[in-house]
Structures are given as structure tokens and as C-alpha cells.
PDB file of C-alpha atoms in Angstrom:
ATOM      1  CA  MET A   1      -0.164  -0.116   0.036  1.00  0.00           C
ATOM      2  CA  ASP A   2       1.430   3.457  -1.178  1.00  0.00           C
ATOM      3  CA  TYR A   3       1.119   6.200   1.906  1.00  0.00           C
ATOM      4  CA  VAL A   4       1.481   9.721   1.687  1.00  0.00           C
ATOM      5  CA  VAL A   5       3.864  11.698   3.660  1.00  0.00           C
ATOM      6  CA  ARG A   6       3.635  15.469   4.384  1.00  0.00           C
ATOM      7  CA  GLY A   7       3.934  18.081   6.944  1.00  0.00           C
ATOM      8  CA  VAL A   8       0.932  18.822   9.191  1.00  0.00           C
ATOM      9  CA  ARG A   9      -1.385  21.658   8.578  1.00  0.00           C
ATOM     10  CA  ALA A  10      -2.081  24.208  11.462  1.00  0.00           C
ATOM     11  CA  GLU A  11      -6.350  23.448  10.907  1.00  0.00           C
ATOM     12  CA  GLU A  12      -5.165  19.784  11.347  1.00  0.00           C
ATOM     13  CA  TRP A  13      -5.274  20.277  14.886  1.00  0.00           C
ATOM     14  CA  PRO A  14      -7.930  17.578  15.588  1.00  0.00           C
ATOM     15  CA  GLN A  15      -6.005  14.690  13.457  1.00  0.00           C
ATOM     16  CA  ALA A  16      -2.869  15.708  15.144  1.00  0.00           C
ATOM     17  CA  ARG A  17      -4.619  15.552  18.888  1.00  0.00           C
ATOM     18  CA  GLN A  18      -6.018  11.858  18.306  1.00  0.00           C
ATOM     19  CA  LEU A  19      -3.246  10.539  16.590  1.00  0.00           C
ATOM     20  CA  ARG A  20      -1.439  11.440  19.427  1.00  0.00           C
ATOM     21  CA  LEU A  21      -3.709   9.957  21.841  1.00  0.00           C
ATOM     22  CA  GLU A  22      -3.218   7.414  19.903  1.00  0.00           C
ATOM     23  CA  ALA A  23      -0.059   6.928  20.501  1.00  0.00           C
ATOM     24  CA  LEU A  24      -0.462   7.370  24.124  1.00  0.00           C
ATOM     25  CA  LYS A  25      -2.580   3.921  24.350  1.00  0.00           C
ATOM     26  CA  ASP A  26       0.122   2.162  23.176  1.00  0.00           C
ATOM     27  CA  PRO A  27       1.427  -0.700  25.444  1.00  0.00           C
ATOM     28  CA  ALA A  28       5.291   0.885  24.326  1.00  0.00           C
ATOM     29  CA  ALA A  29       3.982   4.508  25.130  1.00  0.00           C
ATOM     30  CA  PRO A  30       5.700   3.965  29.331  1.00  0.00           C
ATOM     31  CA  VAL A  31       8.778   3.827  27.267  1.00  0.00           C
ATOM     32  CA  ALA A  32       8.144   5.559  24.005  1.00  0.00           C
ATOM     33  CA  PHE A  33       6.858   9.214  25.362  1.00  0.00           C
ATOM     34  CA  LEU A  34       7.774  11.214  27.997  1.00  0.00           C
ATOM     35  CA  GLU A  35       3.697  11.763  28.739  1.00  0.00           C
ATOM     36  CA  THR A  36       0.995   9.849  29.724  1.00  0.00           C
ATOM     37  CA  TYR A  37      -2.916  10.097  28.232  1.00  0.00           C
ATOM     38  CA  GLU A  38      -4.021  11.058  30.970  1.00  0.00           C
ATOM     39  CA  ASP A  39      -2.185  14.210  31.109  1.00  0.00           C
ATOM     40  CA  ALA A  40      -2.816  14.337  27.392  1.00  0.00           C
ATOM     41  CA  VAL A  41      -6.200  14.131  26.666  1.00  0.00           C
ATOM     42  CA  ALA A  42      -6.936  17.070  29.840  1.00  0.00           C
ATOM     43  CA  ARG A  43      -4.997  19.754  28.436  1.00  0.00           C
ATOM     44  CA  PRO A  44      -7.295  22.036  26.668  1.00  0.00           C
ATOM     45  CA  ASP A  45      -7.912  22.014  22.504  1.00  0.00           C
ATOM     46  CA  THR A  46      -6.263  25.546  22.306  1.00  0.00           C
ATOM     47  CA  PHE A  47      -2.853  23.752  23.582  1.00  0.00           C
ATOM     48  CA  TRP A  48      -3.422  21.073  20.527  1.00  0.00           C
ATOM     49  CA  GLN A  49      -4.183  23.833  18.204  1.00  0.00           C
ATOM     50  CA  GLY A  50      -1.187  25.778  19.019  1.00  0.00           C
ATOM     51  CA  ARG A  51       1.052  22.702  18.956  1.00  0.00           C
ATOM     52  CA  THR A  52      -0.103  21.830  16.135  1.00  0.00           C
ATOM     53  CA  ALA A  53       0.377  25.428  14.539  1.00  0.00           C
ATOM     54  CA  GLY A  54       4.327  25.879  15.636  1.00  0.00           C
ATOM     55  CA  ALA A  55       4.888  21.947  13.815  1.00  0.00           C
ATOM     56  CA  ALA A  56       2.843  22.812  10.190  1.00  0.00           C
ATOM     57  CA  GLU A  57       4.367  22.984   7.212  1.00  0.00           C
ATOM     58  CA  ASP A  58       4.088  27.020   7.732  1.00  0.00           C
ATOM     59  CA  GLY A  59       4.808  27.106  11.288  1.00  0.00           C
ATOM     60  CA  GLY A  60       8.396  28.526  11.397  1.00  0.00           C
ATOM     61  CA  GLY A  61      11.182  26.011  10.507  1.00  0.00           C
ATOM     62  CA  ARG A  62      11.987  24.950  14.612  1.00  0.00           C
ATOM     63  CA  VAL A  63       9.943  22.352  14.493  1.00  0.00           C
ATOM     64  CA  ARG A  64       8.119  20.237  11.640  1.00  0.00           C
ATOM     65  CA  GLN A  65       5.538  17.277  12.256  1.00  0.00           C
ATOM     66  CA  PHE A  66       5.094  14.671   9.706  1.00  0.00           C
ATOM     67  CA  VAL A  67       2.070  12.159   9.268  1.00  0.00           C
ATOM     68  CA  ALA A  68       1.962   9.747   6.837  1.00  0.00           C
ATOM     69  CA  GLU A  69      -1.841   9.194   5.007  1.00  0.00           C
ATOM     70  CA  SER A  70      -3.220   5.673   3.767  1.00  0.00           C
ATOM     71  CA  PRO A  71      -4.515   6.336   0.023  1.00  0.00           C
ATOM     72  CA  GLU A  72      -8.154   6.904   1.987  1.00  0.00           C
ATOM     73  CA  GLY A  73      -6.909   9.778   3.555  1.00  0.00           C
ATOM     74  CA  ALA A  74      -6.837   8.331   7.375  1.00  0.00           C
ATOM     75  CA  TRP A  75      -3.481   9.297   9.306  1.00  0.00           C
ATOM     76  CA  VAL A  76      -1.496   6.308   9.932  1.00  0.00           C
ATOM     77  CA  GLY A  77       2.513   7.560  11.284  1.00  0.00           C
ATOM     78  CA  THR A  78       3.822  10.588  12.671  1.00  0.00           C
ATOM     79  CA  VAL A  79       6.870  11.672  13.623  1.00  0.00           C
ATOM     80  CA  THR A  80       8.367  15.005  14.895  1.00  0.00           C
ATOM     81  CA  VAL A  81      11.876  17.047  14.008  1.00  0.00           C
ATOM     82  CA  LEU A  82      13.026  19.665  16.491  1.00  0.00           C
ATOM     83  CA  VAL A  83      16.028  21.779  15.554  1.00  0.00           C
ATOM     84  CA  GLU A  84      18.721  22.334  18.574  1.00  0.00           C
ATOM     85  CA  SER A  85      21.102  24.419  18.165  1.00  0.00           C
ATOM     86  CA  PRO A  86      23.851  25.338  20.698  1.00  0.00           C
ATOM     87  CA  ASP A  87      22.534  28.310  22.231  1.00  0.00           C
ATOM     88  CA  ASP A  88      18.940  26.943  22.509  1.00  0.00           C
ATOM     89  CA  GLU A  89      17.034  26.190  26.238  1.00  0.00           C
ATOM     90  CA  VAL A  90      18.964  23.128  27.587  1.00  0.00           C
ATOM     91  CA  ARG A  91      17.303  19.646  26.524  1.00  0.00           C
ATOM     92  CA  PHE A  92      18.076  16.036  27.810  1.00  0.00           C
ATOM     93  CA  GLY A  93      20.203  17.824  30.601  1.00  0.00           C
ATOM     94  CA  GLU A  94      22.561  19.322  28.291  1.00  0.00           C
ATOM     95  CA  ALA A  95      22.679  22.213  25.609  1.00  0.00           C
ATOM     96  CA  ALA A  96      23.298  21.196  22.112  1.00  0.00           C
ATOM     97  CA  THR A  97      26.799  20.988  20.943  1.00  0.00           C
ATOM     98  CA  VAL A  98      26.281  21.428  17.058  1.00  0.00           C
ATOM     99  CA  ASP A  99      23.044  22.238  14.939  1.00  0.00           C
ATOM    100  CA  GLN A 100      21.475  19.443  14.832  1.00  0.00           C
ATOM    101  CA  ALA A 101      17.688  17.852  14.424  1.00  0.00           C
ATOM    102  CA  HIS A 102      16.253  16.237  17.087  1.00  0.00           C
ATOM    103  CA  VAL A 103      13.374  13.519  15.816  1.00  0.00           C
ATOM    104  CA  VAL A 104      10.654  12.559  19.011  1.00  0.00           C
ATOM    105  CA  GLY A 105       7.222  11.676  18.872  1.00  0.00           C
ATOM    106  CA  VAL A 106       7.424   8.293  16.455  1.00  0.00           C
ATOM    107  CA  PHE A 107       4.564   6.682  16.374  1.00  0.00           C
ATOM    108  CA  VAL A 108       3.482   4.160  13.620  1.00  0.00           C
ATOM    109  CA  ARG A 109      -0.496   2.520  14.025  1.00  0.00           C
ATOM    110  CA  PRO A 110       0.150  -0.996  14.915  1.00  0.00           C
ATOM    111  CA  GLU A 111      -1.956  -2.644  12.035  1.00  0.00           C
ATOM    112  CA  VAL A 112       0.345  -1.027   9.483  1.00  0.00           C
ATOM    113  CA  ARG A 113       3.999  -1.468  11.595  1.00  0.00           C
ATOM    114  CA  GLY A 114       5.989  -3.856   9.038  1.00  0.00           C
ATOM    115  CA  ALA A 115       5.023  -2.266   6.101  1.00  0.00           C
ATOM    116  CA  GLY A 116       7.193   1.218   5.251  1.00  0.00           C
ATOM    117  CA  VAL A 117       5.204   3.707   7.025  1.00  0.00           C
ATOM    118  CA  THR A 118       8.098   3.911   9.243  1.00  0.00           C
ATOM    119  CA  ASP A 119      11.191   4.079   7.169  1.00  0.00           C
ATOM    120  CA  ALA A 120       8.440   6.682   5.104  1.00  0.00           C
ATOM    121  CA  LEU A 121       8.067   8.809   7.920  1.00  0.00           C
ATOM    122  CA  PHE A 122      12.016   8.961   8.849  1.00  0.00           C
ATOM    123  CA  ARG A 123      12.887   9.437   4.832  1.00  0.00           C
ATOM    124  CA  GLU A 124      11.113  12.592   5.114  1.00  0.00           C
ATOM    125  CA  ALA A 125      12.050  14.061   8.625  1.00  0.00           C
ATOM    126  CA  VAL A 126      16.105  13.453   7.809  1.00  0.00           C
ATOM    127  CA  ALA A 127      15.485  15.030   4.232  1.00  0.00           C
ATOM    128  CA  TRP A 128      13.824  18.247   5.528  1.00  0.00           C
ATOM    129  CA  ALA A 129      16.793  18.374   8.448  1.00  0.00           C
ATOM    130  CA  TRP A 130      19.785  18.275   5.289  1.00  0.00           C
ATOM    131  CA  SER A 131      17.666  20.396   3.486  1.00  0.00           C
ATOM    132  CA  LEU A 132      17.592  23.308   6.463  1.00  0.00           C
ATOM    133  CA  SER A 133      20.480  25.608   5.768  1.00  0.00           C
ATOM    134  CA  ALA A 134      20.098  28.106   8.344  1.00  0.00           C
ATOM    135  CA  PRO A 135      21.111  27.211  10.788  1.00  0.00           C
ATOM    136  CA  ARG A 136      22.791  23.684   8.634  1.00  0.00           C
ATOM    137  CA  MET A 137      22.221  20.570  10.806  1.00  0.00           C
ATOM    138  CA  GLU A 138      25.555  18.513  11.862  1.00  0.00           C
ATOM    139  CA  ARG A 139      23.840  15.575  12.658  1.00  0.00           C
ATOM    140  CA  VAL A 140      20.174  13.658  13.684  1.00  0.00           C
ATOM    141  CA  ARG A 141      20.006  12.531  16.973  1.00  0.00           C
ATOM    142  CA  LEU A 142      17.036  10.947  19.120  1.00  0.00           C
ATOM    143  CA  TYR A 143      16.772   9.208  22.276  1.00  0.00           C
ATOM    144  CA  VAL A 144      15.399   5.299  22.990  1.00  0.00           C
ATOM    145  CA  HIS A 145      14.426   4.118  26.242  1.00  0.00           C
ATOM    146  CA  GLU A 146      16.424   1.315  27.146  1.00  0.00           C
ATOM    147  CA  LYS A 147      13.670  -1.386  27.061  1.00  0.00           C
ATOM    148  CA  ASN A 148      12.322  -0.135  23.524  1.00  0.00           C
ATOM    149  CA  PRO A 149      14.228  -2.710  21.646  1.00  0.00           C
ATOM    150  CA  ARG A 150      11.726  -2.682  18.548  1.00  0.00           C
ATOM    151  CA  ALA A 151      12.507   1.080  18.302  1.00  0.00           C
ATOM    152  CA  ALA A 152      16.113   0.584  18.478  1.00  0.00           C
ATOM    153  CA  ALA A 153      16.236  -1.799  16.175  1.00  0.00           C
ATOM    154  CA  PHE A 154      14.546   0.350  13.419  1.00  0.00           C
ATOM    155  CA  TYR A 155      16.983   2.962  14.196  1.00  0.00           C
ATOM    156  CA  ARG A 156      19.879   0.833  13.459  1.00  0.00           C
ATOM    157  CA  LYS A 157      18.429  -0.136  10.501  1.00  0.00           C
ATOM    158  CA  PHE A 158      17.828   3.278   8.982  1.00  0.00           C
ATOM    159  CA  GLY A 159      20.978   4.324   9.466  1.00  0.00           C
ATOM    160  CA  PHE A 160      21.410   5.612  13.051  1.00  0.00           C
ATOM    161  CA  THR A 161      24.364   4.064  15.281  1.00  0.00           C
ATOM    162  CA  PRO A 162      24.624   4.605  19.328  1.00  0.00           C
ATOM    163  CA  SER A 163      26.758   7.697  20.617  1.00  0.00           C
ATOM    164  CA  GLY A 164      27.447   5.990  23.923  1.00  0.00           C
ATOM    165  CA  ARG A 165      25.329   8.677  25.836  1.00  0.00           C
ATOM    166  CA  ARG A 166      23.068   7.725  28.089  1.00  0.00           C
ATOM    167  CA  ILE A 167      20.531  10.146  30.273  1.00  0.00           C
ATOM    168  CA  ALA A 168      18.484   9.282  33.322  1.00  0.00           C
ATOM    169  CA  ALA A 169      15.016   8.212  31.598  1.00  0.00           C
ATOM    170  CA  PRO A 170      11.858  10.144  33.162  1.00  0.00           C
ATOM    171  CA  GLY A 171      10.897   8.746  36.279  1.00  0.00           C
ATOM    172  CA  ASP A 172      13.396   8.135  38.042  1.00  0.00           C
ATOM    173  CA  ARG A 173      12.796   4.221  38.043  1.00  0.00           C
ATOM    174  CA  GLY A 174      16.818   3.548  37.932  1.00  0.00           C
ATOM    175  CA  GLU A 175      16.325   3.478  33.594  1.00  0.00           C
ATOM    176  CA  GLN A 176      18.691   5.114  31.249  1.00  0.00           C
ATOM    177  CA  GLU A 177      17.521   6.534  27.721  1.00  0.00           C
ATOM    178  CA  LEU A 178      19.993   6.022  24.637  1.00  0.00           C
ATOM    179  CA  GLU A 179      21.437   8.266  22.497  1.00  0.00           C
ATOM    180  CA  TYR A 180      21.543   7.571  18.706  1.00  0.00           C
ATOM    181  CA  VAL A 181      22.836   9.845  16.139  1.00  0.00           C
ATOM    182  CA  LEU A 182      22.720   9.833  12.067  1.00  0.00           C
ATOM    183  CA  GLY A 183      25.672  12.056  10.890  1.00  0.00           C
ATOM    184  CA  ARG A 184      25.408  14.408   7.422  1.00  0.00           C
ATOM    185  CA  GLU A 185      27.392  12.540   4.859  1.00  0.00           C
ATOM    186  CA  GLY A 186      29.677  15.074   2.891  1.00  0.00           C
TER     187      GLY A 186
END
């Protein structure tokens, strides 16, 4: 099946909200996302409107959310990319040391996993990151929970490699998030 991957549009906030809520119900959600379903569902519409507008195709360029659509127009997956620079706020315990893109919010509906949707989302997300010229991204990174081997296997297959950097996973349970990076070629 062919899927179209594209950036979200600001007016699509209800669909973005619904897909995020579905992601937070996934059995892997506790190790894949930094928020709970209960927290997300309680957020007002204005939160979702602002979040979607800020990540939309015309939202300003520092955040982009991509969705995969089935031929029938159903949203079956999503990924978000954040632009990080050394002079930005501290994320994950320390400031970025280079201009980089940070992949977050990866979710693909269970019924289409293994059908190439995640690969298509990542191709589009990484291509967008490499297309930026101000600033020019030196690498793309992401974090994966140590107890999420399915995600880690995909990231390695796509070309990401473990950097060796580890940070404490949220929740103070003694678990860790592992950084994976994809360097710019050429």
C-alpha cells in the first residue's frame, strides 16, 4: 500500500490530537513518550491548536511534524523533528554542541507496522533536516528507552548508531534513554 508522507497543517489539530492520544494508549507508550494519556487528554483545544500550528509546514521552521496518510486519507503514523542549536535552552540535561535535528514523537499504528510507514516517515523527516541551511544541521539525533528494542532495531536499520551517551529516563526508576545519531554525509 502506498502512503503519502507530508507536513501537518495548522487546521489539522484535531487529527494531530487524536493520533497523539492513540499513540499514548500504545503498550510501548510508557517507554516511548514523555507524557501520559491522562495528561494529554486533559489539555485544552488551545494547546493542541498551538502545538500543531507550531509544527505545521508554515509554522516557522524550528519544528516540523510529519504524518503518513493511507490512500483513504487516514493518518497512520507520525514523527516530529525539532531544530536544536548550541545557544538554545538545555534539553535532556545539556545544551546541544552542534546544530542538530532531534527526532521525537514517533508513532505508527499497529496495523501498518512492518509495511514501510516508519521508513517513509524517517526518510521525509531526515530529508527535511538536511534541507535546512540556516542553521545547517550537522546531525540528527534521537533517544530511545533501553527497554524499547523494537524501536532501537529500526533506528539501527535506518542508519542511526548509538553515540554512547545515556541519560536518566524520566520517572526516577533507574532506567536510561540511549542517544542514537545519524551524521551528515558529505
